[in-house]
């Protein structure tokens, strides 16, 4: 499950301009990277322009899934991933990125139409973190931990069942022991009382 | 009854005639006195001259299908006995109803059986189609259509069998049928259901085979087209690589812009109408995940309480073991004490010792004297 790129765009009235972008094209060969990057930029622009305001879309192309989120204030977040990446996590990521962006970059810089300074650090951090959606997304993390706990509990119950069996065994053996010791005692007593005059 | 019977009989005789046979009327059926007009007008032929008739017509490759005809007539009679009571057969109303019900049941069961065989044939066709492993000449359209048709058929068959079951239940509750008939109807329903179930499992297997083949063919396609990054990327990617080494920079940009434009046009057409809003999908999936998590937590709580319960039960067994072992220890101690007492009595019993040694020495002396 890979994340290929994250972009933040600003959409004004039917054209979108990229404000910030971050790419992770390490899975492609060196010579294809530039063209893939252009393709990514281009796809993001087109999708941002074609998505209505305050809506999300997940579009499937031949090898990629493109997740778009257009906010009501015309800020657009686009995320490209492969098919296995869960949609929910991608959209959560995009929402988060947009919120952070709003917090960091003042609104005045949005409609400049050029790349914005100052947000690249967090964007790259997000890219890296979300390469593994299972650990980054809190809901999936919780779900996985719960599943692990469930497995552990199942094993515990099995162990307890085994313990029960062993306890049953122990009960039987201890009962035997009691009977035997009783017999021992009776025999000892008998030896003591009668035939005491002989050696 | 007679006119309807004659029409049905004529239709059956029509079909028989079409097969190139000639039918000789058999006057002793007891109900009919038909004269079926075949090609050459049959003179009133006596039953004993049937074989003669056959020999005469041997040159026309005819067959004697009298018995088939009689059986067909009889089966038609049985079917139509519903509203047409011949006076010669005086059956009670109950038995008539019984026969009507069973006839209806049989009709429906037969139709279902026929449908099942048809669907089987379609399934076989689909199997043959799905097993083809060629990269090209794969007819996905046909396969999809066939799959759809088979699915529809199976649903319908399911419904029909459900109806049949209902009818069987209703008939059973009416109490007219004997035990054997009830068991017969129920076994018929069960047989049909099992046939449908086996067909469904076959269908599933065929679909799995088809997906496997699709995956294989796709991977083989990818192997052949490894130089391309994606299906939609080929032009820009490959051309970008080549042009970097051959042409001047300006022409590169121009051409790349062109190819990008081409790609844009292609993508435009593919994404023209996708204005769906997936927000509700996203929110729905979040809600689902949350629900999942919640149910998992509840399940975990249940497991914990089960665990506690089991441990509590085992505690009782522990008590028993404990008491048993304590009893055993007590007994062993008591026995140990007894033996100690015994030992003491033995060691301090000097008189006993003197007595024992006295006897021994007596015997020893006795033997010595005896020997010497």
XYZ file of C-alpha atoms in Angstrom:
571
model
C 0.000 0.000 0.000
C 1.775 3.079 -1.193
C 1.194 6.751 -1.197
C 2.539 8.459 -4.278
C 1.914 12.110 -3.711
C 0.098 14.721 -1.691
C -0.899 18.050 -3.127
C -2.613 21.119 -1.847
C -4.289 23.265 -4.446
C -6.397 26.322 -4.520
C -9.363 26.336 -6.798
C -10.830 29.549 -8.000
C -13.736 29.350 -10.239
C -12.628 26.617 -12.532
C -8.913 26.662 -12.533
C -6.795 25.179 -9.857
C -3.290 26.168 -8.926
C -0.914 24.089 -6.912
C 0.061 25.629 -3.606
C 2.212 22.835 -2.286
C 3.077 19.340 -3.356
C 5.125 16.447 -2.149
C 5.945 13.328 -4.101
C 7.265 9.911 -3.268
C 8.260 8.332 -6.543
C 10.876 5.941 -5.250
C 9.009 2.992 -6.695
C 9.501 4.194 -10.242
C 12.663 3.959 -12.246
C 14.783 7.057 -12.420
C 13.895 8.051 -15.940
C 10.178 7.837 -15.456
C 10.054 9.998 -12.431
C 9.781 13.346 -14.074
C 7.018 12.253 -16.382
C 5.166 10.580 -13.576
C 5.445 13.738 -11.561
C 3.998 15.762 -14.378
C 1.252 13.256 -14.816
C 0.450 13.477 -11.147
C 0.373 17.250 -11.180
C -1.795 17.270 -14.217
C -4.241 14.712 -12.853
C -4.547 16.581 -9.602
C -5.316 19.817 -11.415
C -7.919 18.290 -13.630
C -9.639 16.498 -10.786
C -9.615 19.554 -8.597
C -11.239 21.529 -11.339
C -13.845 18.919 -11.948
C -14.921 18.251 -8.405
C -17.717 20.376 -7.002
C -17.138 22.353 -3.824
C -17.457 20.709 -0.412
C -17.294 17.211 -1.714
C -14.959 14.301 -1.887
C -14.165 11.992 -4.723
C -12.127 8.871 -5.204
C -11.282 8.258 -8.818
C -9.713 5.126 -10.160
C -7.237 5.240 -13.032
C -5.238 2.432 -14.452
C -2.806 2.051 -11.631
C -3.656 4.799 -9.219
C -6.432 5.845 -6.971
C -6.841 9.583 -6.745
C -8.599 11.002 -3.712
C -9.813 14.580 -3.940
C -11.351 16.740 -1.261
C -12.601 20.178 -2.103
C -13.407 22.251 0.913
C -16.007 24.917 1.080
C -13.398 27.658 1.079
C -12.038 26.361 -2.224
C -8.985 24.761 -0.771
C -8.366 21.422 -2.400
C -6.381 18.482 -1.154
C -5.406 15.666 -3.496
C -3.774 12.393 -2.638
C -2.600 9.738 -5.086
C -2.167 6.205 -3.922
C -2.328 2.677 -5.254
C -5.454 0.608 -5.275
C -4.939 -1.108 -1.969
C -4.716 2.031 0.086
C -7.919 2.331 2.113
C -10.067 5.238 0.955
C -11.075 6.252 4.403
C -7.524 6.710 5.545
C -6.671 8.691 2.433
C -9.538 11.082 2.978
C -8.690 11.444 6.646
C -5.159 12.277 5.649
C -6.284 14.879 3.138
C -8.590 16.506 5.660
C -5.822 16.660 8.200
C -3.377 18.124 5.745
C -5.823 20.830 4.756
C -6.483 21.742 8.354
C -2.794 22.026 9.084
C -2.279 24.033 5.973
C -4.995 26.458 6.967
C -3.421 26.811 10.355
C 0.041 27.485 9.046
C -0.345 29.450 5.880
C -2.327 32.683 5.964
C -5.211 33.007 3.607
C -3.718 35.842 1.702
C -1.140 33.611 0.163
C -3.645 31.165 -1.178
C -4.721 32.829 -4.320
C -1.288 33.784 -5.497
C -1.252 30.895 -7.868
C 2.317 29.936 -7.125
C 3.961 27.626 -4.759
C 3.776 28.660 -1.192
C 6.718 28.641 1.142
C 6.533 27.356 4.605
C 4.421 24.250 4.596
C 6.687 21.744 2.971
C 8.062 20.303 6.188
C 4.800 19.006 7.600
C 3.651 17.821 4.177
C 6.678 15.597 3.784
C 6.276 14.354 7.305
C 2.694 13.436 6.560
C 3.736 11.660 3.387
C 6.259 9.581 5.221
C 3.998 8.797 8.111
C 1.080 7.732 6.008
C 3.054 5.373 3.822
C 1.941 2.782 6.300
C -1.715 3.445 6.872
C -2.114 0.797 9.515
C 0.114 2.553 11.987
C -0.646 6.120 11.067
C -4.405 6.152 11.097
C -5.655 5.979 14.694
C -8.768 4.020 13.875
C -6.938 1.271 12.061
C -4.365 1.221 14.807
C -6.998 0.723 17.450
C -8.699 -1.932 15.351
C -5.463 -3.829 14.888
C -4.590 -3.670 18.538
C -8.025 -4.918 19.448
C -7.658 -7.798 17.031
C -4.341 -8.696 18.570
C -5.840 -8.570 22.011
C -8.640 -10.805 20.866
C -6.167 -13.354 19.591
C -4.251 -13.238 22.832
C -7.443 -13.729 24.788
C -8.378 -16.691 22.669
C -5.025 -18.237 23.459
C -5.542 -17.513 27.123
C -8.858 -19.250 27.100
C -7.292 -22.254 25.447
C -4.627 -22.292 28.122
C -7.262 -22.104 30.805
C -9.065 -25.042 29.261
C -5.844 -27.026 29.336
C -5.399 -26.024 32.932
C -8.878 -27.317 33.620
C -7.970 -30.648 32.145
C -4.843 -30.855 34.229
C -6.780 -29.955 37.307
C -9.168 -32.785 36.629
C -6.217 -35.079 36.371
C -4.875 -33.791 39.651
C -8.181 -34.356 41.367
C -8.246 -37.963 40.325
C -4.681 -38.516 41.418
C -5.194 -36.842 44.759
C -8.240 -38.955 45.426
C -6.229 -42.046 44.671
C -3.549 -40.821 47.001
C -6.059 -40.328 49.778
C -7.402 -43.811 49.431
C -3.953 -45.314 49.356
C -2.816 -43.410 52.385
C -5.909 -44.528 54.229
C -5.143 -48.133 53.382
C -1.584 -47.577 54.541
C -2.798 -46.222 57.836
C -5.204 -49.069 58.378
C -2.535 -51.646 57.621
C -0.135 -49.954 59.964
C -2.726 -49.921 62.667
C -3.504 -53.539 62.106
C 0.143 -54.472 62.319
C 0.354 -52.665 65.560
C -2.582 -54.100 67.439
C -2.737 -57.779 66.661
C 0.167 -60.195 66.358
C 2.079 -57.798 68.528
C 3.757 -60.503 70.455
C 5.708 -61.775 67.477
C 8.651 -59.934 66.013
C -63.899 -34.690 -22.174
C -63.912 -36.440 -25.438
C -63.258 -33.413 -27.612
C -60.435 -32.211 -25.444
C -58.951 -35.652 -25.295
C -59.192 -36.049 -29.014
C -57.459 -32.731 -29.587
C -54.653 -33.646 -27.233
C -54.461 -37.087 -28.718
C -54.338 -35.663 -32.201
C -51.572 -33.334 -31.164
C -49.593 -36.227 -29.781
C -50.320 -38.214 -32.880
C -49.255 -35.227 -34.912
C -45.933 -35.273 -33.227
C -45.716 -38.996 -33.723
C -46.653 -38.612 -37.348
C -44.008 -36.014 -37.835
C -41.441 -38.544 -36.861
C -42.350 -40.495 -39.910
C -44.332 -43.208 -38.286
C -47.770 -44.395 -38.957
C -50.209 -44.910 -36.207
C -52.681 -47.669 -36.219
C -55.741 -47.064 -34.141
C -56.219 -49.419 -31.318
C -59.862 -49.758 -30.586
C -59.541 -51.499 -27.273
C -58.326 -48.621 -25.117
C -61.698 -48.528 -23.570
C -62.223 -44.847 -23.918
C -61.440 -43.830 -27.385
C -62.390 -44.850 -30.764
C -60.253 -42.615 -32.836
C -59.518 -42.973 -36.405
C -56.366 -41.067 -37.037
C -55.941 -40.093 -40.615
C -52.391 -40.614 -41.683
C -51.079 -40.437 -45.226
C -52.546 -43.420 -46.900
C -56.097 -43.866 -45.645
C -56.090 -46.822 -43.323
C -58.853 -49.261 -43.857
C -60.458 -50.330 -40.622
C -57.685 -52.465 -39.348
C -58.170 -55.172 -36.780
C -55.731 -55.328 -33.863
C -54.405 -58.697 -34.882
C -53.378 -57.363 -38.237
C -51.125 -54.686 -36.778
C -48.058 -56.720 -37.515
C -49.301 -57.276 -41.041
C -49.738 -53.537 -41.411
C -46.213 -53.042 -40.217
C -44.833 -55.559 -42.673
C -46.757 -53.940 -45.452
C -45.379 -50.565 -44.594
C -41.862 -51.810 -44.035
C -40.719 -50.106 -47.139
C -41.754 -46.760 -45.679
C -39.491 -47.253 -42.651
C -42.405 -47.017 -40.275
C -42.444 -48.169 -36.740
C -45.192 -49.578 -34.673
C -45.762 -46.961 -32.087
C -49.122 -48.169 -30.901
C -48.011 -48.710 -27.348
C -46.438 -45.310 -27.096
C -49.646 -43.806 -28.330
C -51.685 -45.724 -25.778
C -49.394 -44.588 -22.984
C -49.555 -40.992 -24.166
C -53.327 -41.133 -24.230
C -53.405 -42.602 -20.754
C -51.115 -39.929 -19.351
C -53.222 -37.214 -20.883
C -56.258 -38.835 -19.349
C -54.660 -38.802 -15.960
C -53.854 -35.144 -16.304
C -57.269 -34.074 -17.296
C -59.224 -36.182 -14.904
C -59.546 -33.044 -12.839
C -62.788 -31.633 -14.083
C -63.850 -34.382 -16.335
C -65.080 -37.377 -14.466
C -65.813 -40.172 -16.808
C -68.779 -41.996 -15.555
C -67.058 -45.300 -15.832
C -64.506 -44.400 -13.246
C -66.364 -43.638 -10.076
C -63.852 -42.276 -7.668
C -64.635 -40.322 -4.596
C -64.212 -36.587 -4.534
C -61.408 -36.901 -2.024
C -59.377 -39.180 -4.187
C -59.912 -36.868 -7.114
C -58.645 -33.934 -5.157
C -55.715 -36.015 -4.042
C -54.866 -36.960 -7.582
C -55.312 -33.369 -8.712
C -52.955 -32.144 -6.035
C -50.358 -34.744 -6.764
C -50.674 -34.089 -10.485
C -50.172 -30.383 -9.921
C -47.229 -31.049 -7.648
C -45.690 -33.317 -10.227
C -46.227 -30.748 -12.979
C -44.461 -28.054 -11.054
C -41.671 -30.408 -10.035
C -41.220 -31.449 -13.633
C -41.006 -27.869 -14.852
C -38.443 -27.110 -12.172
C -36.452 -30.149 -13.230
C -36.468 -28.957 -16.814
C -35.327 -25.520 -15.778
C -32.536 -27.061 -13.767
C -31.320 -29.044 -16.759
C -31.405 -25.929 -18.939
C -29.408 -23.995 -16.431
C -26.953 -26.868 -16.210
C -26.411 -26.668 -19.948
C -25.757 -22.939 -19.686
C -23.396 -23.532 -16.815
C -21.451 -26.012 -18.889
C -21.148 -23.490 -21.665
C -19.892 -20.938 -19.190
C -17.371 -23.436 -17.849
C -16.001 -24.026 -21.323
C -15.749 -20.291 -21.928
C -14.134 -19.583 -18.600
C -11.521 -22.264 -18.989
C -10.011 -20.711 -22.075
C -6.673 -19.295 -21.230
C -5.900 -17.230 -24.286
C -4.784 -13.676 -23.899
C -6.781 -12.582 -26.888
C -10.114 -13.746 -28.147
C -11.440 -13.656 -24.634
C -15.080 -12.768 -24.869
C -15.801 -10.956 -21.669
C -19.124 -9.687 -22.937
C -20.475 -13.134 -23.514
C -19.169 -14.424 -20.247
C -20.718 -11.579 -18.346
C -24.027 -11.999 -20.067
C -24.012 -15.703 -19.427
C -23.124 -15.173 -15.806
C -25.938 -12.719 -15.423
C -28.420 -15.049 -17.089
C -27.357 -17.983 -14.955
C -27.676 -15.916 -11.823
C -31.166 -14.864 -12.763
C -32.091 -18.445 -13.511
C -30.814 -19.639 -10.193
C -32.767 -17.006 -8.338
C -35.879 -17.994 -10.177
C -35.290 -21.663 -9.506
C -34.831 -20.873 -5.873
C -38.132 -19.100 -5.798
C -39.859 -21.896 -7.633
C -38.520 -24.502 -5.252
C -39.644 -22.329 -2.375
C -43.127 -22.237 -3.886
C -43.074 -25.967 -4.376
C -42.154 -26.415 -0.782
C -45.032 -24.202 0.241
C -47.421 -26.231 -1.853
C -46.081 -29.441 -0.374
C -46.596 -28.071 3.111
C -50.094 -26.916 2.316
C -50.976 -30.276 0.843
C -49.538 -32.023 3.830
C -51.516 -29.915 6.236
C -54.704 -30.771 4.407
C -54.236 -34.268 5.670
C -55.405 -35.992 2.537
C -52.156 -37.612 1.672
C -50.869 -40.816 3.075
C -47.510 -41.155 4.701
C -45.803 -42.327 1.563
C -47.086 -39.447 -0.479
C -45.909 -36.936 2.078
C -42.489 -38.470 2.251
C -42.414 -38.644 -1.537
C -43.238 -34.987 -1.953
C -40.737 -33.954 0.685
C -38.034 -36.108 -0.868
C -38.764 -34.602 -4.290
C -38.359 -31.122 -2.857
C -35.151 -32.140 -1.122
C -33.766 -33.680 -4.304
C -34.494 -30.513 -6.281
C -32.924 -28.374 -3.608
C -29.806 -30.508 -3.507
C -29.521 -30.297 -7.295
C -29.801 -26.543 -7.133
C -27.215 -26.404 -4.361
C -24.733 -28.493 -6.311
C -25.281 -26.284 -9.328
C -24.683 -23.188 -7.261
C -21.433 -24.570 -5.968
C -20.391 -25.461 -9.511
C -21.216 -21.931 -10.586
C -19.106 -20.522 -7.806
C -16.180 -22.740 -8.769
C -16.488 -21.609 -12.360
C -16.458 -17.970 -11.320
C -13.376 -18.550 -9.234
C -11.640 -20.219 -12.152
C -12.571 -17.277 -14.302
C -11.119 -14.748 -11.834
C -7.949 -16.790 -11.617
C -7.614 -16.783 -15.372
C -8.268 -13.060 -15.510
C -5.550 -12.451 -12.968
C -3.131 -14.663 -14.845
C -3.803 -12.994 -18.148
C -3.431 -9.585 -16.556
C -0.090 -10.510 -15.033
C 1.059 -11.881 -18.368
C 0.015 -8.652 -20.021
C 1.988 -6.717 -17.492
C 5.000 -8.907 -18.168
C 4.849 -8.129 -21.844
C 4.326 -4.444 -21.340
C 6.846 -3.920 -18.575
C 8.368 -0.799 -20.032
C 5.159 1.140 -19.464
C 4.415 2.550 -16.089
C 0.669 2.548 -16.381
C -1.866 1.858 -19.016
C -2.648 5.511 -19.451
C 0.911 6.706 -19.167
C 2.663 5.021 -22.055
C 3.030 7.914 -24.475
C 4.335 10.558 -22.167
C 6.605 8.237 -20.217
C 8.272 6.456 -23.089
C 8.475 9.452 -25.345
C 9.893 11.527 -22.562
C 12.713 9.083 -22.161
C 13.550 8.842 -25.830
C 13.238 12.470 -26.624
C 15.639 13.412 -23.879
C 18.460 11.794 -25.770
C 17.573 12.625 -29.328
C 15.897 16.008 -29.780
C 16.549 19.546 -28.739
C 15.034 20.877 -25.553
C 12.421 23.087 -27.181
C 11.025 20.352 -29.291
C 10.947 18.152 -26.222
C 8.752 20.547 -24.349
C 6.532 21.049 -27.301
C 6.085 17.405 -27.895
C 5.550 16.693 -24.240
C 2.959 19.376 -24.131
C 1.308 17.757 -27.089
C 1.379 14.306 -25.605
C 0.136 15.698 -22.379
C -2.631 17.290 -24.306
C -3.408 13.959 -25.908
C -3.393 12.289 -22.582
C -5.561 15.088 -21.337
C -8.070 14.477 -24.053
C -8.113 10.771 -23.352
C -8.530 11.289 -19.656
C -11.105 13.925 -20.265
C -13.251 11.420 -22.039
C -12.789 8.874 -19.335
C -13.470 11.180 -16.464
C -16.030 13.393 -18.087
C -19.015 12.353 -16.068
C -17.539 11.405 -12.721
C -18.929 14.111 -10.573
C -20.024 11.874 -7.768
C -19.664 13.053 -4.259
C -18.039 10.406 -2.136
C -18.437 12.284 1.094
C -21.237 10.103 2.291
C -19.231 7.031 1.326
C -16.342 8.320 3.374
C -18.492 9.114 6.362
C -20.255 5.791 6.025
C -16.973 3.940 6.044
C -15.874 5.834 9.109
C -19.095 4.977 10.848
C -18.643 1.333 9.862
C -15.133 1.252 11.223
C -16.259 2.773 14.472
C -19.012 0.254 14.754
C -16.553 -2.512 14.102
C -14.297 -1.254 16.822
C -17.173 -0.992 19.232
C -18.379 -4.496 18.547
C -14.851 -5.823 18.918
C -14.588 -4.169 22.294
C -17.896 -5.626 23.369
C -16.733 -9.035 22.217
C -13.557 -8.629 24.210
C -15.615 -7.812 27.276
C -17.579 -10.991 26.743
C -14.423 -13.027 26.402
C -13.091 -11.588 29.630
C -16.202 -12.461 31.550
C -16.123 -15.981 30.071
C -12.568 -16.295 31.212
C -13.482 -15.198 34.719
C -16.326 -17.686 34.798
C -14.101 -20.542 33.773
C -11.549 -19.678 36.395
C -14.237 -19.532 39.038
C -15.396 -22.994 38.108
C -11.920 -24.306 38.257
C -11.495 -22.856 41.702
C -13.969 -25.368 43.067
C -11.910 -28.199 41.646
C -8.876 -26.650 43.280
C -10.589 -26.829 46.641
C -11.310 -30.484 46.193
C -7.748 -31.228 45.261
C -6.562 -29.291 48.235
C -8.744 -31.198 50.680
C -7.813 -34.527 49.121
C -4.161 -33.848 49.462
C -4.574 -32.727 53.038
C -6.429 -35.919 53.844
C -3.687 -37.926 52.277
C -1.055 -36.078 54.273
C -3.004 -36.691 57.468
C -3.334 -40.374 56.738
C 0.306 -40.715 55.975
C 1.207 -38.983 59.201
C -1.054 -41.244 61.204
C 0.339 -44.296 59.550
C 3.823 -43.067 60.218
C 2.914 -42.660 63.887
C 1.534 -46.151 64.095
C 4.639 -47.640 62.664
C 6.756 -45.637 65.057
C 4.736 -46.943 67.961
C 5.163 -50.411 66.641
C 8.846 -49.918 66.252
C 9.060 -48.666 69.803
C 7.155 -51.581 71.121
C 9.377 -53.875 69.210
C 12.614 -52.337 70.393
C 11.570 -52.055 73.998
C 10.069 -55.470 74.195
C 12.967 -57.257 75.823
C 10.936 -60.113 77.072
C 9.843 -60.775 73.541
C 13.433 -60.831 72.393
C 14.543 -63.190 75.088
C 11.663 -65.469 74.256
C 12.503 -65.451 70.569
C 16.201 -66.071 71.061
C 15.453 -68.740 73.579
C 13.394 -70.621 71.044
C 16.089 -70.243 68.441
C 18.857 -71.479 70.637
C 16.692 -74.376 71.711
C 16.187 -75.449 68.181
C 19.853 -74.922 67.321
C 20.945 -77.153 70.201
C 18.298 -79.663 69.242
C 19.633 -79.880 65.742
C 23.251 -80.112 66.860
C 22.447 -82.968 69.198
C 20.452 -84.628 66.517
C 23.294 -84.468 64.037
C 26.052 -85.385 66.381
